Coordinates of C-alpha atoms and ligand atoms in Angstrom, one line a residue:
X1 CA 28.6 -125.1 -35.7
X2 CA 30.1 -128.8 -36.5
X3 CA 29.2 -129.8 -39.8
X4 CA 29.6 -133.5 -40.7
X5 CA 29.9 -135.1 -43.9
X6 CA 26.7 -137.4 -44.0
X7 CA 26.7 -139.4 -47.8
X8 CA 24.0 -140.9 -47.9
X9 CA 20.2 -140.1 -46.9
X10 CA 19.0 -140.4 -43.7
X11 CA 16.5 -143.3 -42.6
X12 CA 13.6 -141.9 -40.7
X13 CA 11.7 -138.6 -40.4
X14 CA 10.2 -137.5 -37.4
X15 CA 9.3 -134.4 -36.2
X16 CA 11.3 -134.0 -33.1
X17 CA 14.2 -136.2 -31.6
X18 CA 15.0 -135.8 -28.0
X19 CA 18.8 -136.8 -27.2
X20 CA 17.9 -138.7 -23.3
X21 CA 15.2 -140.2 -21.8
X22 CA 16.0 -138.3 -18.7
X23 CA 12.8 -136.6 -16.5
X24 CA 12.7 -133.4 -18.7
X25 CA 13.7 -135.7 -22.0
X26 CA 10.8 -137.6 -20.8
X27 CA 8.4 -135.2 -20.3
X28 CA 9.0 -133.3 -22.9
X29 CA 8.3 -136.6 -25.0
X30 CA 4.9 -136.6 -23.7
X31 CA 4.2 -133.1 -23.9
X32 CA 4.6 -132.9 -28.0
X33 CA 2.2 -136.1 -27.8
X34 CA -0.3 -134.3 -26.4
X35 CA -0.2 -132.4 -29.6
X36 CA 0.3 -135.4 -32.4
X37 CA 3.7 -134.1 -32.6
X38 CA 5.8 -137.6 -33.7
X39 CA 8.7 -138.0 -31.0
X40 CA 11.3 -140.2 -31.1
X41 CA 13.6 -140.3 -27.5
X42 CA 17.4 -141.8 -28.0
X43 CA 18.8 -143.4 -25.1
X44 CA 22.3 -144.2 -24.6
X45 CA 21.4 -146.5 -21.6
X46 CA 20.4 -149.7 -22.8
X47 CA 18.5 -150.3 -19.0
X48 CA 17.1 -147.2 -16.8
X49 CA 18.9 -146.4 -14.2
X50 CA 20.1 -148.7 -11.1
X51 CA 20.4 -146.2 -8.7
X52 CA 18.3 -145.4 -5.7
X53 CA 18.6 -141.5 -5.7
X54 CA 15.7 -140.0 -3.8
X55 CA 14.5 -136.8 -5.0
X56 CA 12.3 -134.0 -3.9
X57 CA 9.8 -133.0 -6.2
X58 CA 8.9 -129.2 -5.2
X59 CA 5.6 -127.7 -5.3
X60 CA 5.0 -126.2 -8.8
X61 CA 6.5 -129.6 -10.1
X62 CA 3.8 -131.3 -8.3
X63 CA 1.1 -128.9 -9.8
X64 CA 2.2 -130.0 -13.1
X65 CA 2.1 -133.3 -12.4
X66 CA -2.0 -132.7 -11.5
X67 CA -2.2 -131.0 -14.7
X68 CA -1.0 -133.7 -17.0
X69 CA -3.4 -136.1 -14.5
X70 CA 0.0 -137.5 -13.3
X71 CA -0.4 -137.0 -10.0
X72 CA -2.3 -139.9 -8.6
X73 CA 0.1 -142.3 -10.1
X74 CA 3.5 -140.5 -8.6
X75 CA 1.6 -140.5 -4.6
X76 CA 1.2 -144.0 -4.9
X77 CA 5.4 -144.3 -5.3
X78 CA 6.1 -141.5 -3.5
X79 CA 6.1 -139.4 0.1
X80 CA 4.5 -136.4 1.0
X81 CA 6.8 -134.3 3.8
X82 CA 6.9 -131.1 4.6
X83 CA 7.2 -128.4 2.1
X84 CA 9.8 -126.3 4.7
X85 CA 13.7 -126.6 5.7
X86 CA 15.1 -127.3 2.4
X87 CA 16.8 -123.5 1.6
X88 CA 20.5 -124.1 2.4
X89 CA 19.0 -127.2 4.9
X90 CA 17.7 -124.4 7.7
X91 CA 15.2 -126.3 9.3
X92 CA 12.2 -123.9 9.2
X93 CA 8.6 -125.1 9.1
X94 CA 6.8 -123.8 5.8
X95 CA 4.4 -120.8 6.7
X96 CA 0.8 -121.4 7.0
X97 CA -1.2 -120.6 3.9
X98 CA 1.2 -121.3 0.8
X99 CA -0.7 -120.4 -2.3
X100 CA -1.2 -123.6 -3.7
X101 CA -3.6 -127.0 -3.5
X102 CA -0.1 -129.0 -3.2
X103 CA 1.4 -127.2 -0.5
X104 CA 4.0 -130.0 0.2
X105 CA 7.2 -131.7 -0.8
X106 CA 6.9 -135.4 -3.0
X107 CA 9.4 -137.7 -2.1
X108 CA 10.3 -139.5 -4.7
X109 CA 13.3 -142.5 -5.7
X110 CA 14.1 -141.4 -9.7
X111 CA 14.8 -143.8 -11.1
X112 CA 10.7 -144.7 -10.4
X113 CA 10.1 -141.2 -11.2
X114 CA 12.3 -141.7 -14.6
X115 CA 10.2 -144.4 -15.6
X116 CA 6.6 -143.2 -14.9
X117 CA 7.0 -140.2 -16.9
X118 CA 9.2 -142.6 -19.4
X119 CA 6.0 -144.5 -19.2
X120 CA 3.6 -141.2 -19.6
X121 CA 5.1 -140.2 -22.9
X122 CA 5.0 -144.0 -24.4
X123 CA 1.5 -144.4 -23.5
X124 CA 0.5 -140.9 -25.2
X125 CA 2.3 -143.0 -28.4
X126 CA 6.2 -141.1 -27.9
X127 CA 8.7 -144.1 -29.5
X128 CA 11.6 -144.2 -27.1
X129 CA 15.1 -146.7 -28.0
X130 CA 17.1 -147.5 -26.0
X131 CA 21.3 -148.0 -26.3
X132 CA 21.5 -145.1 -29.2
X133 CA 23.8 -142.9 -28.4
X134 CA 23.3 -139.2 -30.2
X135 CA 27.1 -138.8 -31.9
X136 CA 26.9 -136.3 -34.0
X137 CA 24.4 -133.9 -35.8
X138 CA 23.9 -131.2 -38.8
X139 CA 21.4 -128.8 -39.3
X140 CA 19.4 -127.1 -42.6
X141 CA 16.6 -124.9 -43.4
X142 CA 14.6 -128.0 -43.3
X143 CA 15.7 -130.3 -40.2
X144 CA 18.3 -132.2 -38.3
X145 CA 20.2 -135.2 -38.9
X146 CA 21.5 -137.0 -36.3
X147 CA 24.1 -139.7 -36.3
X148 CA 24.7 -142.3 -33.6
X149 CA 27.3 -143.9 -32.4
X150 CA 26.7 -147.0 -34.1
X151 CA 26.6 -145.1 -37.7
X152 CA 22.7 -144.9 -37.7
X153 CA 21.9 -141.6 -39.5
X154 CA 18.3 -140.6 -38.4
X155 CA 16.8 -137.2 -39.4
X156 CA 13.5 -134.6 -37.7
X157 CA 12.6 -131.3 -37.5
X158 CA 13.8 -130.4 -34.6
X159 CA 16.2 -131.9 -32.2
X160 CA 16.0 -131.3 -28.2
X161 CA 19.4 -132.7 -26.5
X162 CA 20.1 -133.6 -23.0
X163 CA 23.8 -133.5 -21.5
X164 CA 26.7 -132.3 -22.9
X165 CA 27.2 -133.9 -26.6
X166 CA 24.4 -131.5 -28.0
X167 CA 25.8 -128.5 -26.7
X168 CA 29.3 -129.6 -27.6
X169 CA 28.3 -130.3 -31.3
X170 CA 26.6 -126.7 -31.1
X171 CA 29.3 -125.2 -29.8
X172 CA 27.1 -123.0 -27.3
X173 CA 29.1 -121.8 -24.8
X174 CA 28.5 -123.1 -20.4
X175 CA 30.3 -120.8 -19.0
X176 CA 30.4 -121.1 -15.0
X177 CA 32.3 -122.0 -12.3
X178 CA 33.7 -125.7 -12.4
X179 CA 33.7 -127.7 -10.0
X180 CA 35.8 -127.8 -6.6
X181 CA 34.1 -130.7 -4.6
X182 CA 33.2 -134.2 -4.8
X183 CA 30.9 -136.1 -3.1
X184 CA 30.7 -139.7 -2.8
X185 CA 26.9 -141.4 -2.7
X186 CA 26.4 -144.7 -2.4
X187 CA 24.0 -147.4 -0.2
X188 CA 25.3 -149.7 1.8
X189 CA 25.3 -151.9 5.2
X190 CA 27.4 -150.7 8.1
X191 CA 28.8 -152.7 10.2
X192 CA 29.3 -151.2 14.0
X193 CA 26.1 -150.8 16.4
X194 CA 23.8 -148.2 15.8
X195 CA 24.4 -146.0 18.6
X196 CA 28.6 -145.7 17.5
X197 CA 26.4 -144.7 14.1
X198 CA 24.5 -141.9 15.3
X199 CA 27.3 -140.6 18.0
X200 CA 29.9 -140.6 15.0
X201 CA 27.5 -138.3 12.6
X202 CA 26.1 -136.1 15.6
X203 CA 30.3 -135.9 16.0
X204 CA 31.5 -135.2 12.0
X205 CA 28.3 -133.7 11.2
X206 CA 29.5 -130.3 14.1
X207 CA 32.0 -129.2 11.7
X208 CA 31.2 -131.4 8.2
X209 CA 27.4 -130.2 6.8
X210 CA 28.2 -132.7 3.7
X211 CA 28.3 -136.0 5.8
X212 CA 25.2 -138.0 6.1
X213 CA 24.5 -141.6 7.0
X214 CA 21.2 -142.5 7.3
X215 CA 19.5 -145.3 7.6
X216 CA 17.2 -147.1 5.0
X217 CA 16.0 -150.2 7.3
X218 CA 17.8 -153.6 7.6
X219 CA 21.2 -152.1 8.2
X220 CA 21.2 -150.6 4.9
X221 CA 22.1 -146.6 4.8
X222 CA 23.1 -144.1 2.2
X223 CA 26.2 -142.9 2.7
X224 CA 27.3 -139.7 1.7
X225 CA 31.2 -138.4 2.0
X226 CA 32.5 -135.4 1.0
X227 CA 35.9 -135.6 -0.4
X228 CA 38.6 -132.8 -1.0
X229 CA 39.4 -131.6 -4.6
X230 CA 37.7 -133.1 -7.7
X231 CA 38.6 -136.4 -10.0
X232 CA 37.9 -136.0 -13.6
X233 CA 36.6 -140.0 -13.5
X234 CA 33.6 -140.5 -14.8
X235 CA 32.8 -144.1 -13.4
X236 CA 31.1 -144.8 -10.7
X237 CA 33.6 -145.3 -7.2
X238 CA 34.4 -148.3 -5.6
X239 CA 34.1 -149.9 -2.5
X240 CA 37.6 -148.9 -1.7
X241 CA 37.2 -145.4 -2.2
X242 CA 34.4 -145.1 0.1
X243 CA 36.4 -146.8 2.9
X244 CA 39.1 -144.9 2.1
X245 CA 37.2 -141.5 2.9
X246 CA 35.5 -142.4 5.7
X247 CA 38.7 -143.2 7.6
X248 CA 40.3 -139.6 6.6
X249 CA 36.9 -137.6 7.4
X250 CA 35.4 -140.3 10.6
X251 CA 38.4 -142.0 11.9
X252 CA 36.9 -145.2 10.8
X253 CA 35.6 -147.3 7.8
X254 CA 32.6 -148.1 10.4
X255 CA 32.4 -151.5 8.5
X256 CA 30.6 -150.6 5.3
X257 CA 29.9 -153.9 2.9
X258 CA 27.7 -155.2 0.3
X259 CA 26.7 -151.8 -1.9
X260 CA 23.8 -151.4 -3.4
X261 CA 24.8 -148.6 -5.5
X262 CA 27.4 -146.5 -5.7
X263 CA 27.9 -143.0 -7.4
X264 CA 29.4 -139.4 -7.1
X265 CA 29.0 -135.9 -7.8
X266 CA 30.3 -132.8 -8.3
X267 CA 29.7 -129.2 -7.7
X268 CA 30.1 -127.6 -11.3
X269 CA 27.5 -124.4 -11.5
X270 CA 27.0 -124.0 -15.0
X271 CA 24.4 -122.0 -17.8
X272 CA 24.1 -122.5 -21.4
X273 CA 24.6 -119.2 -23.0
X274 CA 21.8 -120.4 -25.1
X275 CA 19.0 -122.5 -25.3
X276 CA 18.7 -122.5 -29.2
X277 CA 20.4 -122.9 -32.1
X278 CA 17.9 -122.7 -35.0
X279 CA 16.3 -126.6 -35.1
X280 CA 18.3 -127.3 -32.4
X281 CA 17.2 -126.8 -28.4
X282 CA 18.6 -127.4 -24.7
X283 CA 16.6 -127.7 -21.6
X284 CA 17.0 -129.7 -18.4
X285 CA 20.6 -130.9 -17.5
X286 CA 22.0 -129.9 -20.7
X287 CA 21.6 -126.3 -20.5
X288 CA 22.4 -126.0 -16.7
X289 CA 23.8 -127.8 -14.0
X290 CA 24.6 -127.1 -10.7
X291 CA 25.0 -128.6 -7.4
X292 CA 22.0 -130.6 -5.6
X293 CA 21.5 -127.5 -2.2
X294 CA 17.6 -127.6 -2.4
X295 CA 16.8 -130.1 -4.8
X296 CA 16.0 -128.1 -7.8
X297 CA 17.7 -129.5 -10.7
X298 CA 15.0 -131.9 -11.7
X299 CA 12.0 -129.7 -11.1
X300 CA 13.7 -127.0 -13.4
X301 CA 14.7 -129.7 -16.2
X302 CA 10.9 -131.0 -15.7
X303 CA 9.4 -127.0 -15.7
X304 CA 11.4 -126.6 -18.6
X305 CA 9.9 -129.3 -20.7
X306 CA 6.3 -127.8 -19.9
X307 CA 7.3 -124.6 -21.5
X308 CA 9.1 -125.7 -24.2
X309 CA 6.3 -128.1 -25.0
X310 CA 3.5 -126.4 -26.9
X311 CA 5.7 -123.8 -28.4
X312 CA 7.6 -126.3 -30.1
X313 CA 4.4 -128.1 -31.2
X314 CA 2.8 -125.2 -32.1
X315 CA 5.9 -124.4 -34.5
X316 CA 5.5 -127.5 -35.8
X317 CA 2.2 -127.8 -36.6
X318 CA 2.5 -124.2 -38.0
X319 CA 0.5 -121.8 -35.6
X320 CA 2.9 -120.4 -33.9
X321 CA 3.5 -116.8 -33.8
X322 CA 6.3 -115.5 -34.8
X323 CA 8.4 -115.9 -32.2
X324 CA 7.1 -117.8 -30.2
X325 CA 9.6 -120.6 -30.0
X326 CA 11.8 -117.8 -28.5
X327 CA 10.2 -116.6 -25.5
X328 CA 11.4 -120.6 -24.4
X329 CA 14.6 -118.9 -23.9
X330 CA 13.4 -115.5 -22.7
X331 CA 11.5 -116.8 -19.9
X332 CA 13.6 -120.3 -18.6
X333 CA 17.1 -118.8 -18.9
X334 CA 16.3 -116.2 -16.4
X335 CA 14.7 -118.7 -14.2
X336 CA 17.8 -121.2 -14.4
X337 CA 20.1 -117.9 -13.9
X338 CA 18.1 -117.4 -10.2
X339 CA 18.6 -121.4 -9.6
X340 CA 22.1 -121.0 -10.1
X341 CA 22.3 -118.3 -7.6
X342 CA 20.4 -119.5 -5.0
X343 CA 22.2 -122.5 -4.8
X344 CA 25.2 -120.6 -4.6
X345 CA 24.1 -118.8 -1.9
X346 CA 23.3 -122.2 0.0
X347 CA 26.4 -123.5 -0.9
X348 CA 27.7 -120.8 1.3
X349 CA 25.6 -121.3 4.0
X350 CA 26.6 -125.0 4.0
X351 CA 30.1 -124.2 4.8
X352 CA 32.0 -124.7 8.3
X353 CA 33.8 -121.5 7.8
X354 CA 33.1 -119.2 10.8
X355 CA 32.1 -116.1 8.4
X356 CA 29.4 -118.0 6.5
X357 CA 28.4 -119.7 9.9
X358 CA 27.8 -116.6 11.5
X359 CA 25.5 -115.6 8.2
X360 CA 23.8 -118.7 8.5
X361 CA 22.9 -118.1 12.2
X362 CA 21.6 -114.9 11.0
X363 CA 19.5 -115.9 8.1
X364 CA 18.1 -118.4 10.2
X365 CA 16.9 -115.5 13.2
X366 CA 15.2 -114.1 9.9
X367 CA 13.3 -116.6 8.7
X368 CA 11.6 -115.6 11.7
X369 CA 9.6 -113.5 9.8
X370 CA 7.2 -115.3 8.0
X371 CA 7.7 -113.1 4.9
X372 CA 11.3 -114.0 4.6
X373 CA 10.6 -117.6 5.4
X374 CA 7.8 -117.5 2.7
X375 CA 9.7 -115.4 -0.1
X376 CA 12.5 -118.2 0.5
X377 CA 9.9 -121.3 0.3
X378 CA 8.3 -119.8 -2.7
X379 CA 11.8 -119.7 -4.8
X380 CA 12.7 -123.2 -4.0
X381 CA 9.4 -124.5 -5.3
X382 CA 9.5 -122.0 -8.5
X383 CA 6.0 -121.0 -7.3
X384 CA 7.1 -117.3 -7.2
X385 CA 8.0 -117.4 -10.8
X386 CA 6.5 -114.5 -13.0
X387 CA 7.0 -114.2 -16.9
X388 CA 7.4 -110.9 -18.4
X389 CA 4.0 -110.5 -20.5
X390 CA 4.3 -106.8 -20.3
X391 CA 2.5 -104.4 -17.9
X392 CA -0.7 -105.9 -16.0
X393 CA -2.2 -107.1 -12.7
X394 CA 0.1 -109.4 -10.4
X395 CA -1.2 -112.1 -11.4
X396 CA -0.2 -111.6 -14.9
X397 CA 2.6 -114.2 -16.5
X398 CA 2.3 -116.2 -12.9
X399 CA 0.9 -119.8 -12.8
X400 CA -2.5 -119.8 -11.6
X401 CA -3.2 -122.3 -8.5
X402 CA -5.5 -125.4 -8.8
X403 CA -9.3 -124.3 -8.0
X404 CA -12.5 -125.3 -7.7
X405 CA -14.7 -124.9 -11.0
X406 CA -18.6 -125.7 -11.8
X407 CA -16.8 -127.8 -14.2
X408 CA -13.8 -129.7 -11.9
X409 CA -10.9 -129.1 -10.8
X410 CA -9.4 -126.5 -12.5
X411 CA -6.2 -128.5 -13.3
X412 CA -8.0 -131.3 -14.4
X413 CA -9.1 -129.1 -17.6
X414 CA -5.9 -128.8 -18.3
X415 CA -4.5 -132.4 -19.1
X416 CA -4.8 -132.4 -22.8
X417 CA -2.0 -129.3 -23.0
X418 CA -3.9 -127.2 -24.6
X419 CA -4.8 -123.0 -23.5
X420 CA -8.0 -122.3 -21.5
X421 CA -10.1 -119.3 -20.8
X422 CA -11.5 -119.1 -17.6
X423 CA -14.7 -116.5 -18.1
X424 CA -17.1 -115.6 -15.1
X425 CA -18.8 -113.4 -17.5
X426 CA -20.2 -116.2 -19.9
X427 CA -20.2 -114.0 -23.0
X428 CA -16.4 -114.1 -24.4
X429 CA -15.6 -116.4 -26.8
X430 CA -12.2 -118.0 -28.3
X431 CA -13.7 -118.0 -31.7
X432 CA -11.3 -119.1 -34.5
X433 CA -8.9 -120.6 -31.4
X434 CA -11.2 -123.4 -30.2
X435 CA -9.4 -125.9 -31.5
X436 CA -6.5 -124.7 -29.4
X437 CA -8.1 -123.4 -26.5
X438 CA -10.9 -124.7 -24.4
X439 CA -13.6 -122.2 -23.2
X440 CA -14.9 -122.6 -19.6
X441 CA -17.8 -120.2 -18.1
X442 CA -17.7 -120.3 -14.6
X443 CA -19.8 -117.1 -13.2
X444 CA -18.7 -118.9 -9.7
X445 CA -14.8 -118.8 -10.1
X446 CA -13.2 -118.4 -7.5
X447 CA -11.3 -115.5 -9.0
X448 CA -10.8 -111.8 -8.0
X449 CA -11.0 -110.5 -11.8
X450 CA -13.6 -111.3 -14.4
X451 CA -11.7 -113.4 -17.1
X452 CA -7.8 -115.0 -17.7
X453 CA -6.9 -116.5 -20.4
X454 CA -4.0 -119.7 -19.4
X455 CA -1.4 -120.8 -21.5
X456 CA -0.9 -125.2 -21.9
X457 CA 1.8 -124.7 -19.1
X458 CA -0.8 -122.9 -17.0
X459 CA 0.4 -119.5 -17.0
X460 CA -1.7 -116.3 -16.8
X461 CA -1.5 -115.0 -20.6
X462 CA -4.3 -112.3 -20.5
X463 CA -6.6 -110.6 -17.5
X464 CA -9.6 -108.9 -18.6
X465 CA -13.0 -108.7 -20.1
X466 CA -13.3 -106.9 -23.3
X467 CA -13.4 -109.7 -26.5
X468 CA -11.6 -107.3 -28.8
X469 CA -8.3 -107.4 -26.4
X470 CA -9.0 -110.8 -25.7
X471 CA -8.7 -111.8 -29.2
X472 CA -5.6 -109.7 -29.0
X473 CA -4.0 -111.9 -27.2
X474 CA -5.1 -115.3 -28.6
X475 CA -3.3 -113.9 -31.3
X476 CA -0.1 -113.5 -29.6
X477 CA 0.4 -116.3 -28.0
X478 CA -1.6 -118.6 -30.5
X479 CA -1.3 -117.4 -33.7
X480 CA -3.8 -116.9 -36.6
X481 CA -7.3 -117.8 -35.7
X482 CA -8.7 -121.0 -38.0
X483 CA -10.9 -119.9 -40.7
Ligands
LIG1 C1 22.8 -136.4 -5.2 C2 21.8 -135.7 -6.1 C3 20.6 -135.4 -5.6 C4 19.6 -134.7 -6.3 N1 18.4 -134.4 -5.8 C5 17.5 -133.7 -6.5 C6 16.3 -133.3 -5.9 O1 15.9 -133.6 -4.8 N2 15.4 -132.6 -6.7 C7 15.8 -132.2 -8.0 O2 15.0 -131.5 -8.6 N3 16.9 -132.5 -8.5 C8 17.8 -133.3 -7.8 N4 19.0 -133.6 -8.4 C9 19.3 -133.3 -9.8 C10 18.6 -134.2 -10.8 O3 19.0 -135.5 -10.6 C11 18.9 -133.8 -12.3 O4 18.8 -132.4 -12.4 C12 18.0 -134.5 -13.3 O5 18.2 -135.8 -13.3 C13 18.2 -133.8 -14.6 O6 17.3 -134.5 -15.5 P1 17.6 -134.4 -17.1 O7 16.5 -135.3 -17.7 O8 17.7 -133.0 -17.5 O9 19.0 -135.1 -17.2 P2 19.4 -136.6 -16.9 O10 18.6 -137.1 -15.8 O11 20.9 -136.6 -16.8 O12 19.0 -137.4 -18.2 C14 19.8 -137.3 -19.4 C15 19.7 -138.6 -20.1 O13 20.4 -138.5 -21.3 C16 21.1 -139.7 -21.6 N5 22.2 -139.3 -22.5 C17 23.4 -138.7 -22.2 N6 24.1 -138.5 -23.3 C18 23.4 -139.0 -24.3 C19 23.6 -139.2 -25.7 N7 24.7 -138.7 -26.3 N8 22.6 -139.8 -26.5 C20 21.5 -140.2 -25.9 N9 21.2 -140.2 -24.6 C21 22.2 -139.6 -23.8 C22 21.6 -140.1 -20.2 O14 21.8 -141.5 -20.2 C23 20.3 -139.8 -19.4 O15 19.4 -140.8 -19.3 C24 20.0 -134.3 -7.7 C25 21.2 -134.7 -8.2 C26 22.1 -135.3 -7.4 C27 23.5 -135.6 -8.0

């Protein structure tokens, strides 16, 4: 591990510092607010981000966002489409009867998304500044201090870092395949009639499946071009480099002018061979990255946050089990692992290459079948995700979907993070745990077994009715009761 030499003390204690106000660094933020935890999020951008990026917010992202009561907020920025055609771009329709109240996909531009949730965690009291860059860090028994780039020492408990610098200072390994491609993104006006538009992508698009051009209203479209090999430039491309591509892959520059934005990206598929490093944790961007087949990078950075959360609170407020902070690792690592893969695997079927073509037309005949078409639906939107929590029902270590309650909406009894027993037999208790878990008796539930006991990220800890192995598992996933 790097270990600087800091002279003098540092200037600030909090309790967690978050490296990037990113989705997941923003999230997170608001998370540990939910539980007093005092959060400070560094920047390096002195402004948010001027980009236009749409992005796809999948299902089980969606249900968080109704558990954290963010929901509302997000549908009045964003789209609802479709919940189908996004595994390797097959254009399926979704299956009837997805297991979820949110059974669709949310639209969404990020850099609105960024600042909602950027908003979320202030408002819950998160402190967030902007232009610090993290430099450099050191850990001890007791915390972290960080330095930034301007010399600013600034010390915590625990650090969570976004990007690369973290995991470079760590020296945590993200091993991977680098990448091969580039693709050029920008927005921009066009200038040939739009029929030569749509003939020349009906034309490139037969044998190029990473062209797109389409059109954003008053002759404004995003342009995306593919280019051989990589560039190791890190700022954004020009004008000229866009012009320059479309005439190799279209024959023509078709007239583009006056960006809006401009920006690229590569194809890198990479894991973080760990998430922690005693004070020191990675999550979203900076412990995987891969390319943007099915729009799942977000979701996972965002799903991410919500498990790391309350563990990390809980750690720091002192009730965590031993442990705890670990299963972080043991449960999202896999998860990112199966991310990585499946992209790869739509990589493949992006290709113009007559092998993976011929696989595509296959995979499509089988997504036919509506369980093939469902089992790949339900791994794009991480609803099919199950924890190891040991032997049990199903339904055990899965997310449980939004229902109706005597008392609500089941996700609404969720928003202040903390665990929840859901008992249709009104005579369990959480005892010594209410002040981390709600109780709600519900004889009505709309559940096929008597009682579960949810976790703050609103998965299935415990099934069951007996108080003895109830209390069990309070223990286990929330420590000693309170006197
Ligand atoms: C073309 C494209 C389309 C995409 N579409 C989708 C989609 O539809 N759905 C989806 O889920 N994902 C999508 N993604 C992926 C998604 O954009 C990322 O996975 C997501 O932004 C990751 O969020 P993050 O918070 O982990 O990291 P980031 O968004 O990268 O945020 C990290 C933050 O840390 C800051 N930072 C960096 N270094 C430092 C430092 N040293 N100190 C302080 N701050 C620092 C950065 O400025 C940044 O604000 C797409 C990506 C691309 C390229």
């Amino acid at each position: 591990m790097h270990s600087p030499q800091f002279s003098a003390e540092p200037s600030f204690v909090f309790d967690v510092i978050i490296a990037g106000c990113g989705p997941t660094g923003a999230m997170l933020a608001a998370e540990l607010r939910l539980h007093d935890v005092r959060v400070l999020v560094l920047e390096k951008e002195t402004e948010p981000a001027s980009y236009v990026r749409v992005v796809g917010l999948h299902i089980r992202s969606i249900e968080l966002m109704a558990t954290r009561g963010l929901l509302e907020r997000l549908l009045e920025h964003g789209r609802q489409r479709p919940a189908g055609g996004f595994f390797a771009a097959i254009a399926k329709p979704a299956p009837e009867g997805l297991d979820s109240a949110h059974a669709y996909l949310l639209g969404i531009p990020q850099p609105v998304l960024d600042h909602l949730l950027e908003e979320h965690a202030i408002e819950l009291g998160a402190q967030v500044r902007r232009g610090c860059a993290v430099a450099d860090l050191e850990q001890d028994d007791e915390g972290v201090t960080v330095e930034l780039a301007d010399g600013e020492r600034l010390r915590s408990r625990y650090l969570v870092g976004w990007r690369s610098t973290v995991r470079k200072l760590l020296g945590v390994g993200f091993p991977g395949e680098p990448a091969r491609t580039e693709t050029l993104m920008g927005e921009m006006e066009v200038g040939v009639p739009q029929e030569e538009i749509i003939a020349k992508v009906a034309e490139i698009c037969r044998t190029n499946k990473r062209f797109d051009l389409r059109s954003f209203g008053h002759g404004v479209y995003r342009v995306v071009v593919p280019v051989a090999g990589v560039s190791d430039r890190e700022e954004p491309p020009t004008l000229e480099d866009f012009t320059r591509q479309l005439r190799i892959i279209a024959g023509t520059d078709l007239g583009v002018h006056s960006p809006r934005w401009l920006s690229r990206f590569g194809d890198a598929t990479r894991l973080a061979e760990r998430y922690r490093v005693g004070r020191v944790l990675l999550a979203g961007d900076a412990a995987h990255i891969h390319p943007p087949a099915g729009g799942q990078g977000l979701n996972l950075g965002v799903q991410d946050a919500f498990n790391l959360g309350w563990k990390l609170a809980a750690q720091i407020h002192g009730w965590a089990p031993e442990a705890l902070l670990d299963t972080y690792q043991v449960e999202r690592h896999p998860v990112a692992e199966e991310v990585l893969d499946n992209t790869r695997a739509q990589l493949e079927l992006l290709s113009t290459e007559p092998g993976p073509q011929a696989v595509r037309r296959l995979l499509t005949e089988l997504m036919d079948f509506d369980e093939v078409n469902r089992y790949l639906i339900e791994k794009i939107t991480a609803i099919d995700i199950r924890y190891d929590f040991g032997e049990g029902p199903d339904l055990l270590g899965r997310r449980l979907r939004d229902i109706d309650l005597k008392q609500g909406r089941l996700y609404g009894l969720l928003h202040r993070g903390r665990g929840l027993l859901l008992d249709r037999t009104e005579r369990l208790t959480v005892g010594g745990w209410s002040d981390r878990v709600d109780h709600v008796a519900d004889p009505t539930a709309g559940l096929a077994v008597p009682c579960i006991l949810l976790r703050p990220d609103g998965h299935v800890a415990w099934i069951g009715d007996d108080q003895q192995d109830l209390d069990d598992h309070l223990f286990r996933w929330f420590g000693r009761p309170a006197d």
